[in-house]
Coordinates of C-alpha atoms and ligand atoms in Angstrom, one line a residue:
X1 CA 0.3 23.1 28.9
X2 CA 4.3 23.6 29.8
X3 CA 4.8 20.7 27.2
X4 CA 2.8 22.1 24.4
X5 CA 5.5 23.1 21.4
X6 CA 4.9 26.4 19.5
X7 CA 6.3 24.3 16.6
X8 CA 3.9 23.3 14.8
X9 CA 6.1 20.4 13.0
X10 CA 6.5 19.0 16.5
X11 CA 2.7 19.5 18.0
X12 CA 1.9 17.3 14.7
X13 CA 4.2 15.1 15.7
X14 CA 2.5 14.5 19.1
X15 CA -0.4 14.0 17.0
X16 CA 0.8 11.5 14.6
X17 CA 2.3 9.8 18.2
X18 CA -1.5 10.1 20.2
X19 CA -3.2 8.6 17.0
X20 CA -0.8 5.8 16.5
X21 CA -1.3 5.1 20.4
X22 CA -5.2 5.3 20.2
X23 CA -5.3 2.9 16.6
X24 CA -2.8 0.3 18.9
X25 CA -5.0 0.2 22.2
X26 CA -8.4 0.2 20.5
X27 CA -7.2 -3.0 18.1
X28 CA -5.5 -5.0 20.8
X29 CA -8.3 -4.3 23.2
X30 CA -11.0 -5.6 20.3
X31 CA -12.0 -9.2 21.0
X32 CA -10.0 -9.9 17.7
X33 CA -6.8 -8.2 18.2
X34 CA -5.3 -6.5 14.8
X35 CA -3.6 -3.6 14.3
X36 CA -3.7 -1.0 11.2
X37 CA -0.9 -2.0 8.1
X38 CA -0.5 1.1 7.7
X39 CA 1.8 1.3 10.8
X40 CA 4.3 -1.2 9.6
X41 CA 6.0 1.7 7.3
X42 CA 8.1 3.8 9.8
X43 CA 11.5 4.6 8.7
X44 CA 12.9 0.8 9.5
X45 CA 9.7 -0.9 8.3
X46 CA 10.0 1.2 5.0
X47 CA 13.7 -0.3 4.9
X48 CA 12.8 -3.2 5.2
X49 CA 9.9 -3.6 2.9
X50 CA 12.3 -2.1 0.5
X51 CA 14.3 -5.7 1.1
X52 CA 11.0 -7.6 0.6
X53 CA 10.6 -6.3 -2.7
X54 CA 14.4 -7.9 -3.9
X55 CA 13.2 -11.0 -2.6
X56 CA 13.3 -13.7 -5.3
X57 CA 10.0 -14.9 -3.4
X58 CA 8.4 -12.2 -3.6
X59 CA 7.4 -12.0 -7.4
X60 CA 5.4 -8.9 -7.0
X61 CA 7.7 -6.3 -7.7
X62 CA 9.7 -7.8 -10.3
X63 CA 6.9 -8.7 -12.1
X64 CA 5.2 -5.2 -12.6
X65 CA 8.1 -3.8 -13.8
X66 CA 8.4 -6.5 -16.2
X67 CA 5.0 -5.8 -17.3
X68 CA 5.7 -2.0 -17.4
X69 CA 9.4 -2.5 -19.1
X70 CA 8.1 -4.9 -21.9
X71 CA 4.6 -3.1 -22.3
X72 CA 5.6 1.0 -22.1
X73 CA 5.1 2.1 -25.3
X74 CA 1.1 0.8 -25.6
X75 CA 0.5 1.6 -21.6
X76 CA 1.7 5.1 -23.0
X77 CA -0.8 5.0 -25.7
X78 CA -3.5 3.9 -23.6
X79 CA -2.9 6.7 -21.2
X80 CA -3.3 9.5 -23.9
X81 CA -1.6 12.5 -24.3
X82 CA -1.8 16.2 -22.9
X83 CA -2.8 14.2 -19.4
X84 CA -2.3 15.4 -16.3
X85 CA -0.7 12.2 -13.6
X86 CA -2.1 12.0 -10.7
X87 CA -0.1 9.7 -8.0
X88 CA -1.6 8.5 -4.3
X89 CA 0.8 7.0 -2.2
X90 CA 3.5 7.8 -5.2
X91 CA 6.7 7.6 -2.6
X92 CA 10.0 8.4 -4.6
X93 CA 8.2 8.7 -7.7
X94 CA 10.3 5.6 -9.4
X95 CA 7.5 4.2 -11.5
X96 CA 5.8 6.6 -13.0
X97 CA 8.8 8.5 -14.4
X98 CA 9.8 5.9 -17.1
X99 CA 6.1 6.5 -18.0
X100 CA 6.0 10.1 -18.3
X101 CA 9.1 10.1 -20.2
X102 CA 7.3 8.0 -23.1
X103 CA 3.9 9.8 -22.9
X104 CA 2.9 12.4 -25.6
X105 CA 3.4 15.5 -23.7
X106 CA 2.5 15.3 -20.2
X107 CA 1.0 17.9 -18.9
X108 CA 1.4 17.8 -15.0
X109 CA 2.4 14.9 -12.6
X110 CA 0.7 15.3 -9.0
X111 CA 2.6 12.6 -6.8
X112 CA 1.1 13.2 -3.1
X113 CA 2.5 11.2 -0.4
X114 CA 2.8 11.4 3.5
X115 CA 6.5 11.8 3.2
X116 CA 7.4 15.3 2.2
X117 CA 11.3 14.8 2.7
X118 CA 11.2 11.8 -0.4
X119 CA 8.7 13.4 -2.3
X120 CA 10.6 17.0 -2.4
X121 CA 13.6 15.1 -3.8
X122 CA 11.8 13.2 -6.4
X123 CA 10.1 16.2 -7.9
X124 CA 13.9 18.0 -8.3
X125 CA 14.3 14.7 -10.1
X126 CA 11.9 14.2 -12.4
X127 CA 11.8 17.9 -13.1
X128 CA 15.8 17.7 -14.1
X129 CA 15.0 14.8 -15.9
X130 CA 11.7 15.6 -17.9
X131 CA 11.9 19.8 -18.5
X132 CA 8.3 21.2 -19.5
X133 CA 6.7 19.0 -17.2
X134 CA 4.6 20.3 -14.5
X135 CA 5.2 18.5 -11.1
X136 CA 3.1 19.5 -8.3
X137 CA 3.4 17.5 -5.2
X138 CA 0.7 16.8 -2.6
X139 CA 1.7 16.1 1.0
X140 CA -0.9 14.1 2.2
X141 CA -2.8 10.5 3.3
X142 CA -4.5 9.4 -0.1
X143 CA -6.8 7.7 1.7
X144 CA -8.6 11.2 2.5
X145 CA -10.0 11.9 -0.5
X146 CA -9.7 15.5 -0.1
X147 CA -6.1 15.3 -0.2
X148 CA -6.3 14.4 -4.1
X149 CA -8.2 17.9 -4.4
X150 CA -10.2 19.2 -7.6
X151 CA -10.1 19.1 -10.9
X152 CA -9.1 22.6 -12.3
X153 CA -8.0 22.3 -16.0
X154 CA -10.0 20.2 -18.8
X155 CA -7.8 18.0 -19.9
X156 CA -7.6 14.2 -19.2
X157 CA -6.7 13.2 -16.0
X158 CA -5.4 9.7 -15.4
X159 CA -4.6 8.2 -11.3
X160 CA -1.9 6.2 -11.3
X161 CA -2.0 3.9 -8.7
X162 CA 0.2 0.6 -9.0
X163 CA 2.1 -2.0 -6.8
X164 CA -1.0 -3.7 -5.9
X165 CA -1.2 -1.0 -2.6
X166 CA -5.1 -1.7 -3.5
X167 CA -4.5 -5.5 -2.3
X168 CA -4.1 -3.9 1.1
X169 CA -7.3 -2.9 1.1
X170 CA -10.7 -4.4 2.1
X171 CA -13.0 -5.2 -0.5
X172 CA -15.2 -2.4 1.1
X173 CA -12.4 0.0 1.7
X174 CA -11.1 -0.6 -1.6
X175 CA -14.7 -0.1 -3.3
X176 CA -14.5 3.9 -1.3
X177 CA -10.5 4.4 -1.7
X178 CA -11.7 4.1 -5.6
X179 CA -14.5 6.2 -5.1
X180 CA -12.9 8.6 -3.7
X181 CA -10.2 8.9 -6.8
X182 CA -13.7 9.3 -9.1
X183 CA -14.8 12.1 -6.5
X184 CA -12.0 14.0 -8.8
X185 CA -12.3 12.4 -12.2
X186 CA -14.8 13.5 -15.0
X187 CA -16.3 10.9 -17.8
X188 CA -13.2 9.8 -20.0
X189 CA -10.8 10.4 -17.2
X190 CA -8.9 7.2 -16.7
X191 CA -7.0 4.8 -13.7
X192 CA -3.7 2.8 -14.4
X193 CA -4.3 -0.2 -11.5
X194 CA -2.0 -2.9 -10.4
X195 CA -3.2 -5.7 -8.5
X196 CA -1.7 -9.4 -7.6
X197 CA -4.0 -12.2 -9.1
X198 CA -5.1 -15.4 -7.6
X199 CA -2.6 -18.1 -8.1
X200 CA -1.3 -21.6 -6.7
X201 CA -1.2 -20.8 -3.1
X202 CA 2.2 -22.6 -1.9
X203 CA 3.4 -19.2 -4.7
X204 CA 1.4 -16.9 -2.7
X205 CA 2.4 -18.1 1.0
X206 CA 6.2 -18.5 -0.2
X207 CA 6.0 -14.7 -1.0
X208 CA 4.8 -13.7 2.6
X209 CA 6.9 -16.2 4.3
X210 CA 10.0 -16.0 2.8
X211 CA 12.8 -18.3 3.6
X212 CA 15.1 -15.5 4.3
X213 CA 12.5 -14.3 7.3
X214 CA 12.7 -10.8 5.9
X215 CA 8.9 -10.9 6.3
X216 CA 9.2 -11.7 10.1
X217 CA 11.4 -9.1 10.6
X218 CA 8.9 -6.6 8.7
X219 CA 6.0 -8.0 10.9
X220 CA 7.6 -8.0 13.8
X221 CA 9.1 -4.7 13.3
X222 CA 5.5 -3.2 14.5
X223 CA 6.3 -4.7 17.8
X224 CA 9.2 -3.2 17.9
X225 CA 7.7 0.0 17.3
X226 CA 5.8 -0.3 20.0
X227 CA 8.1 -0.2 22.2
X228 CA 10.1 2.3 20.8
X229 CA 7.1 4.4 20.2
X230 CA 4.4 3.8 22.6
X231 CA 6.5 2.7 25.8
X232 CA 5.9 -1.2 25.2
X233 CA 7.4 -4.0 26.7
X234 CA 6.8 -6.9 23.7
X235 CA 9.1 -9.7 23.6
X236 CA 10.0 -10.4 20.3
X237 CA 10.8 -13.7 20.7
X238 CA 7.0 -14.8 22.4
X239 CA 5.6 -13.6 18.9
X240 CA 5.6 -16.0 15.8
X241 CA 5.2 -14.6 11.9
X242 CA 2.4 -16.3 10.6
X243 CA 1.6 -15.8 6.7
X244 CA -1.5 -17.8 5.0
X245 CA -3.4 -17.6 1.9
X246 CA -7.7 -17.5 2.7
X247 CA -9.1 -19.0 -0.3
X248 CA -12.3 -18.2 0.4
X249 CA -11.6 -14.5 1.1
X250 CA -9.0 -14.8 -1.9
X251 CA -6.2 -12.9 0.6
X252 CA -3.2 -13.4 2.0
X253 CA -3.4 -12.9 5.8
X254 CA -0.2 -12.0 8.0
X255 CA -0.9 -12.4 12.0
X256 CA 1.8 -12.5 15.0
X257 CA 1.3 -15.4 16.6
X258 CA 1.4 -15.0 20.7
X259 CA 3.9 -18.4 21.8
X260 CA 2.6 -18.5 25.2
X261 CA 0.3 -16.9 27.7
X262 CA 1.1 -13.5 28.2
X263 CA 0.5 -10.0 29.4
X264 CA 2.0 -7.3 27.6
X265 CA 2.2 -3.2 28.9
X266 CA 1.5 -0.6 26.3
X267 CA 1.8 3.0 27.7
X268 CA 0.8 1.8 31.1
X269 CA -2.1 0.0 29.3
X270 CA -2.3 -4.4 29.9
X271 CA -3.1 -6.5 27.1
X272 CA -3.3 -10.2 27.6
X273 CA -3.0 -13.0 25.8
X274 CA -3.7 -16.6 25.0
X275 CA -0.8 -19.2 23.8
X276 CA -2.3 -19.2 20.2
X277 CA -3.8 -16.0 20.0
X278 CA -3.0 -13.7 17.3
X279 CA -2.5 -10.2 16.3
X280 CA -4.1 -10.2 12.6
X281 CA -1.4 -7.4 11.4
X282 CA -2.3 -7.0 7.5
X283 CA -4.2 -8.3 4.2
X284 CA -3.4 -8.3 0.7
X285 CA -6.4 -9.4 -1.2
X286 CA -5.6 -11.0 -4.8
X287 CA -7.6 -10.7 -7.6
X288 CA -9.0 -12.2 -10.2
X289 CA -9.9 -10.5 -13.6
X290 CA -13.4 -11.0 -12.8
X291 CA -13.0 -9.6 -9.4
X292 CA -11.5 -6.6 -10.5
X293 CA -13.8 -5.8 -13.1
X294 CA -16.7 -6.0 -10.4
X295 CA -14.8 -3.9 -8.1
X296 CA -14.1 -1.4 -10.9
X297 CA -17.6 -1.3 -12.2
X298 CA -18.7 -0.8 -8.1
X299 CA -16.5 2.2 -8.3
X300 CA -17.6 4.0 -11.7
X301 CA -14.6 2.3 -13.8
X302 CA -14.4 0.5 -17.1
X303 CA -11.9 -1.9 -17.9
X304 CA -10.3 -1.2 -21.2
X305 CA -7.2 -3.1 -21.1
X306 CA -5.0 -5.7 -19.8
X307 CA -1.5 -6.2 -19.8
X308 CA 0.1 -9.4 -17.9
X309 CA 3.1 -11.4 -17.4
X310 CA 3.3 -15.1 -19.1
X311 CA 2.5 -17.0 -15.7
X312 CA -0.5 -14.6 -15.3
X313 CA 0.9 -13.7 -11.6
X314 CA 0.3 -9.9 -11.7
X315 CA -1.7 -7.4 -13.7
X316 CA -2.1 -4.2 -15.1
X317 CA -5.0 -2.8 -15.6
X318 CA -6.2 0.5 -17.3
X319 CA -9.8 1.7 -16.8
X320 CA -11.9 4.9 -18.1
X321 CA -14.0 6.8 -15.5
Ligands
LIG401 C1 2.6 -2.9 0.0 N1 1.9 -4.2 -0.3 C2 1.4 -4.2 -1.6 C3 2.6 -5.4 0.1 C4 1.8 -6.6 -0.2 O1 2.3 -7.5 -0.9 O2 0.6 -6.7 0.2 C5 3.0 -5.3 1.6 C6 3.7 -6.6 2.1 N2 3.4 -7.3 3.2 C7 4.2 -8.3 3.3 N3 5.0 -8.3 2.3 C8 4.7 -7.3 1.5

């Protein structure tokens, strides 16, 4: 094959590029169409979910790091010392170094991400910034649990895993993703878990539908990557952002609404649609304390502690193994 690079960093690109195409024909052939979140973080949908999270609107952010800022010293406690930090999804590394600079001797931080190019710049940061501690980054998809590896030293081991990332998650999917992290952990090993909690749902739908439409921009931007990526001819402006809570499933849905009949080409593949019909594009499944706790227990964890903000919005929750 006269195409075929020797470089391997490009062949995995073609990779990355065939899977991405396979994942977007199999979903918006399905009778339901959807596509996998995970695809709305390339480099612009990264940006702009980076926007999201200044949104007044979107509470999430600010309120975990209110939670973390007002409750560090006792999360610190609760973690333990001599532990070793384990990451998935960890990105550039920003929350968890205000922790590890108030923990009683850390003893090694293992952020692992997909993104080696941000995660090789926040380990030279957080080793300039906390000296003595062990950072040993993982390039990888978290959601194979292979990539968090084994345990090789027998000290406490504590997975980090905030930002409510787990909302994204099927109840199922999040019930093995937290499996998986046990497939490393031994008994009195420990999780730090954020997670959005069930609330007034005009809050909810207000965070995923923002008046700014920086929300519609991140959904859409999939589209767009389409085309870019995959050849496709979408018209933006035949596609609605559609954001609502399911009280029954207890998750906010996000769809792309199609604004009229339409066929759309995807690498020489046709995909009609229906005025109506949707493109069901991500969940983010809130919890509530009693939801988590089953979830937890379903996955081998017990709750020790809670730490939340006043309007009960957002929590933290740490859990032994
Ligand atoms: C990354 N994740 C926790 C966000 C959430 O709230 O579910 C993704 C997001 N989607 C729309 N706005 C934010």
């Amino acid at each position: 094959n006269a195409s075929l690079s020797t470089d391997p960093e490009e062949n995995g690109h073609s990779e990355a590029v065939s899977e991405f195409s396979r994942d977007v024909i199999r979903g918006l052939t399905s009778p339901r169409k959807t596509l996998p979140c995970k695809y709305l973080y390339d480099e612009a949908g990264s940006l702009i979910f980076e926007q999201i999270c200044e949104l007044d609107d979107y509470y999430l952010t600010r309120t975990e790091s209110e939670i973390f800022s007002k409750n560090l010293p006792a999360i610190a406690e609760a973690l333990g010392r001599d532990v070793t930090m384990i990451e998935p999804g960890a990105g550039n590394c920003e929350k968890a170094q205000p922790l590890l600079a108030i923990m009683d001797t850390p003893r090694c931080y293992i952020p692992i991400d997909i993104s080696p190019e941000i995660l090789l710049a926040a380990e030279s940061r957080i080793e300039t910034a906390l000296p003595g501690l062990q950072v040993q980054p993982v390039i990888g998809d978290f959601t194979m649990p292979e990539s968090l590896g084994e345990k090789t030293a027998e000290n406490k081991e504590v997975i980090f895993f905030p930002g409510s990332t787990i909302g994204n998650f099927t109840w199922e999917q999040a019930r093995t993703l937290l499996q998986g992290f046990g497939s490393r952990l031994s008994a009195g090993d420990g999780l730090l878990l954020g997670v959005d909690l069930v609330k007034d749902s005009v809050i909810l739908e207000r965070a995923y539908h923002d008046d700014q439409h920086v929300t519609e921009a991140f959904n859409k931007n999939l589209l767009q990557r389409i085309n870019r990526e995959l050849n496709g001819d979408f018209d933006l402006d035949a596609f609605a952002h559609k954001a609502f809570y399911h009280p029954l499933r207890q998750r906010v849905e996000m769809h792309l609404v199609s604004l009229k009949s339409q066929r759309v080409n995807i690498d020489g593949v046709q995909i009609d649609f229906e005025e109506g019909e949707t493109i069901h594009t991500e969940n983010s499944h809130k919890y509530t304390l009693e939801t988590l706790e089953t979830l937890l227990a379903d996955a081998g964890f017990h709750p020790q502690q809670y730490w939340t903000d006043k309007n009960k919005h957002y929590a933290l929750c740490y859990a032994d193994f």
